[in-house]
Coordinates of C-alpha atoms and ligand atoms in Angstrom, one line a residue:
M48 CA 137.8 96.8 147.8
K49 CA 134.1 96.5 147.9
I50 CA 132.3 98.1 145.0
C51 CA 128.7 99.1 145.6
R52 CA 126.9 100.0 142.4
A53 CA 124.3 102.7 142.5
K54 CA 121.7 103.6 139.9
D55 CA 122.3 107.4 140.0
Y56 CA 123.4 110.3 142.2
N57 CA 120.5 110.0 144.6
D58 CA 120.9 106.2 145.0
M59 CA 124.7 106.7 145.6
S60 CA 123.9 109.3 148.3
R61 CA 121.4 107.0 150.0
K62 CA 123.7 104.1 150.0
A63 CA 126.6 106.2 151.3
A64 CA 124.4 107.7 154.0
N65 CA 123.3 104.2 155.0
L66 CA 126.9 103.2 155.6
I67 CA 127.6 106.3 157.6
S68 CA 124.4 105.8 159.7
A69 CA 125.4 102.2 160.4
Q70 CA 128.7 103.5 161.7
I71 CA 127.0 106.1 164.0
I72 CA 124.5 103.5 165.3
M73 CA 127.2 100.9 166.0
K74 CA 129.5 103.4 167.6
P75 CA 127.7 106.6 168.7
D76 CA 131.1 108.3 169.7
C77 CA 132.7 107.4 166.4
V78 CA 135.3 109.6 164.6
L79 CA 134.1 110.5 161.1
G80 CA 136.5 111.9 158.5
L81 CA 134.5 114.2 156.2
A82 CA 134.8 115.7 152.8
T83 CA 133.3 118.7 151.0
G84 CA 132.6 119.3 147.3
S85 CA 129.5 118.6 145.3
T86 CA 129.5 114.8 145.6
P87 CA 128.7 114.5 149.3
V88 CA 125.9 117.1 149.4
G89 CA 123.2 114.5 148.7
T90 CA 124.7 112.2 151.4
Y91 CA 124.6 114.9 154.0
R92 CA 121.1 115.8 152.9
Q93 CA 120.0 112.2 153.5
L94 CA 121.7 112.1 156.9
V95 CA 119.9 115.3 157.9
E96 CA 116.6 113.8 156.8
W97 CA 117.1 110.7 158.9
Y98 CA 118.2 112.9 161.8
N99 CA 115.0 114.9 161.5
K100 CA 113.0 111.6 161.6
G101 CA 114.7 110.8 164.9
D102 CA 116.7 107.9 163.5
L103 CA 120.2 109.4 164.0
D104 CA 121.9 111.0 167.0
F105 CA 125.1 113.0 166.3
S106 CA 125.6 114.2 169.9
E107 CA 128.7 112.1 170.6
V108 CA 130.1 112.0 167.1
L109 CA 133.5 113.7 166.4
T110 CA 134.5 114.8 163.0
V111 CA 137.7 115.8 161.2
N112 CA 137.6 117.3 157.8
L113 CA 140.0 116.7 155.0
D114 CA 140.9 120.3 154.0
E115 CA 140.4 124.0 154.1
Y116 CA 141.4 127.0 152.0
K117 CA 144.2 129.1 153.4
G118 CA 143.1 132.7 154.0
L119 CA 139.3 132.2 154.2
T120 CA 137.5 132.9 157.4
R121 CA 134.8 130.6 158.7
E122 CA 132.2 133.2 157.7
N123 CA 133.3 133.2 154.0
P124 CA 130.7 131.2 152.1
Q125 CA 133.5 129.6 150.0
S126 CA 135.2 128.2 153.1
Y127 CA 134.8 124.5 153.9
Y128 CA 133.8 125.4 157.4
Y129 CA 130.9 127.3 156.0
F130 CA 130.0 124.4 153.7
M131 CA 130.0 121.9 156.6
N132 CA 127.9 124.2 158.7
E133 CA 125.4 124.7 155.8
N134 CA 125.2 121.1 154.8
L135 CA 125.5 119.2 158.0
F136 CA 126.8 120.7 161.3
G137 CA 124.1 123.4 161.4
K138 CA 121.3 120.9 160.8
V139 CA 122.0 118.1 163.3
N140 CA 122.7 117.9 167.0
I141 CA 126.5 117.6 166.6
N142 CA 128.6 119.3 169.3
K143 CA 130.5 122.0 167.3
N144 CA 133.4 121.6 169.8
R145 CA 133.8 118.1 168.4
T146 CA 134.1 119.2 164.7
F147 CA 137.5 120.0 163.3
L148 CA 138.9 121.4 160.1
P149 CA 142.4 122.9 159.4
D150 CA 142.4 126.6 160.4
G151 CA 142.3 128.6 157.2
T152 CA 142.8 131.8 159.1
E153 CA 146.3 130.8 160.4
P154 CA 148.7 132.5 158.0
D155 CA 151.7 130.5 159.2
S156 CA 151.4 127.3 157.2
G157 CA 153.8 125.3 159.3
K158 CA 151.9 126.2 162.4
A159 CA 148.4 125.5 160.8
C160 CA 149.5 122.1 159.7
E161 CA 151.3 121.1 162.9
N162 CA 148.2 122.2 164.9
Y163 CA 146.0 120.1 162.7
N164 CA 148.3 117.1 163.0
E165 CA 148.2 117.5 166.8
I166 CA 144.4 117.5 166.7
L167 CA 144.4 114.4 164.5
R168 CA 146.9 112.6 166.8
A169 CA 144.8 113.5 169.8
V170 CA 141.6 112.3 168.2
G171 CA 143.1 108.9 167.3
D172 CA 142.0 106.6 164.5
V173 CA 139.3 107.8 162.2
D174 CA 136.6 105.1 162.2
L175 CA 135.2 106.0 158.8
Q176 CA 136.7 108.4 156.3
L177 CA 134.4 109.8 153.6
L178 CA 136.2 110.8 150.3
G179 CA 135.2 112.3 147.0
L180 CA 137.4 111.9 143.9
G181 CA 138.9 114.7 141.9
H182 CA 139.0 114.5 138.1
N183 CA 142.7 114.1 138.2
G184 CA 142.5 111.4 140.9
H185 CA 143.1 113.7 143.9
I186 CA 141.8 112.9 147.3
G187 CA 141.6 115.8 149.8
F188 CA 143.9 118.3 148.1
N189 CA 146.6 115.7 147.5
E190 CA 147.4 116.4 143.8
P191 CA 149.1 114.0 141.3
G192 CA 152.8 113.6 141.9
E193 CA 152.8 114.1 145.6
S194 CA 154.3 111.6 148.0
F195 CA 152.0 108.9 149.6
S196 CA 153.6 109.5 153.0
T197 CA 152.4 113.0 153.8
E198 CA 150.5 114.3 156.9
T199 CA 148.7 117.6 156.9
H200 CA 150.5 120.1 154.6
C201 CA 150.0 123.3 152.6
I202 CA 149.5 123.0 148.9
D203 CA 149.6 125.6 146.1
L204 CA 146.4 125.4 144.1
S205 CA 146.9 124.9 140.4
E206 CA 146.2 127.7 138.0
Q207 CA 143.3 125.6 136.7
T208 CA 141.8 125.4 140.1
I209 CA 142.3 129.1 140.9
K210 CA 140.6 130.0 137.6
A211 CA 137.8 127.6 138.2
N212 CA 137.2 129.1 141.7
A213 CA 137.4 132.7 140.5
R214 CA 133.6 132.6 139.6
F215 CA 132.8 132.4 143.3
F216 CA 134.7 135.6 144.2
E217 CA 134.3 139.3 143.3
T218 CA 138.0 139.9 142.5
M219 CA 140.9 137.6 141.5
E220 CA 142.8 138.8 144.6
E221 CA 140.2 137.1 146.9
V222 CA 140.6 133.7 145.2
P223 CA 142.6 131.4 147.5
R224 CA 146.0 130.4 146.2
Q225 CA 146.7 127.8 148.8
A226 CA 144.9 125.2 150.9
Y227 CA 145.7 123.0 153.9
T228 CA 145.0 119.3 153.4
M229 CA 145.2 116.1 155.4
G230 CA 147.9 114.0 153.8
I231 CA 147.6 110.5 152.2
K232 CA 149.4 108.8 155.1
T233 CA 146.7 110.1 157.5
I234 CA 143.9 109.2 155.1
M235 CA 145.3 105.7 154.8
S236 CA 145.4 105.3 158.6
A237 CA 141.5 105.4 158.8
R238 CA 140.0 102.1 159.9
R239 CA 137.5 102.3 157.0
I240 CA 137.3 104.4 153.9
L241 CA 134.1 105.2 151.9
I242 CA 134.7 106.9 148.6
I243 CA 131.8 108.2 146.6
V244 CA 131.8 109.0 142.9
S245 CA 129.0 110.1 140.5
G246 CA 128.8 111.0 136.9
E247 CA 130.2 110.0 133.5
D248 CA 132.9 112.8 133.7
K249 CA 134.5 110.7 136.5
A250 CA 134.3 107.3 134.6
E251 CA 137.9 107.6 133.2
I252 CA 139.5 108.4 136.6
V253 CA 137.5 105.7 138.4
K254 CA 138.9 103.2 136.0
K255 CA 142.5 104.5 136.4
A256 CA 142.3 104.9 140.2
F257 CA 140.7 101.6 141.1
F258 CA 141.6 99.3 138.2
G259 CA 145.0 100.8 137.0
P260 CA 148.5 100.8 138.5
I261 CA 149.1 102.3 141.9
T262 CA 151.1 105.5 141.3
P263 CA 151.5 108.9 142.9
Q264 CA 150.3 110.3 139.5
V265 CA 146.8 109.0 140.5
P266 CA 146.7 109.7 144.2
A267 CA 143.5 107.7 144.8
S268 CA 145.1 104.6 143.4
I269 CA 146.8 104.1 146.8
L270 CA 143.4 103.2 148.2
Q271 CA 143.7 99.8 146.4
L272 CA 146.2 98.9 149.2
H273 CA 143.8 99.8 152.1
R274 CA 142.2 96.8 153.7
N275 CA 138.7 98.2 154.2
V276 CA 137.6 100.5 151.3
T277 CA 134.1 100.7 149.9
L278 CA 133.6 102.5 146.6
V279 CA 130.0 103.6 146.1
A280 CA 129.6 104.8 142.6
D281 CA 126.8 105.3 140.2
E282 CA 126.4 103.5 136.9
A283 CA 127.7 106.5 134.9
A284 CA 130.9 106.7 137.0
L285 CA 131.4 102.9 136.6
S286 CA 130.6 102.9 132.9
K287 CA 134.3 102.4 131.8
C288 CA 135.1 99.6 134.2
Ligands
F6R70 C1 136.8 118.0 149.3 C2 137.9 117.3 148.7 C3 138.1 117.0 147.3 C4 136.8 116.6 146.5 C5 137.1 116.4 145.1 C6 135.8 116.0 144.3 O1 136.9 118.1 150.7 O2 138.7 116.8 149.5 O3 139.1 116.0 147.1 O4 136.3 115.5 147.1 O5 137.7 117.5 144.5 O6 135.0 117.2 144.3 P1 133.5 117.1 143.8 O7 132.7 116.2 144.7 O8 133.0 118.5 143.8 O9 133.6 116.5 142.4

């Protein structure tokens, strides 16, 4: 694993965006695996800035996202589709027909997951998979204790996550209880993985995930076995290593 030390969140974002840019420049029709959450926002902002300067062309890029809430439409501001549109897809010249997320509006979980697996199979190997890291070591929505050999599946969100998400919705009934996520097996099949982490609140889990034992209790620890992983983390996130 290569560890790239960044000064702070902005530096982490710029370094990560540099690696993604290099991928796009080297292979304009590359397949990017993308993440949502707060960590990649700065990375996407930097990519958009370079696109606006004329340094990047997304016209041939194809993307597959890690996850989506079950039951949320694309128009819902809490959906990951909406997030991707706001932060990246709506701001660069990507062909929307070449951007894929699990379909949160498909009520049949088996069907939603099989459809996404079919898309992933048809797309072929992901050239560069971007990941964030959950406080409990999750990647995508693969929570502690899950098998390392999963493909796309439906997960029940923990009570903790449901409560944390409640602030974004008017009523408790609207808060998603489930999500569709790419599995660890699929994530591990990417040619290259770029995981970005920022902040002191992630320092403990960075130490456990990348310097501790490989265990399903810390899903990200499996990344230690991938042959091409780059961790870009700021000093605060690396402060316990
Ligand atoms: C998002 C995702 C999650 C996040 C993780 C960290 O698509 O798959 O695994 O990367 O929860 O989230 P933030 O960046 O908000 O700390």
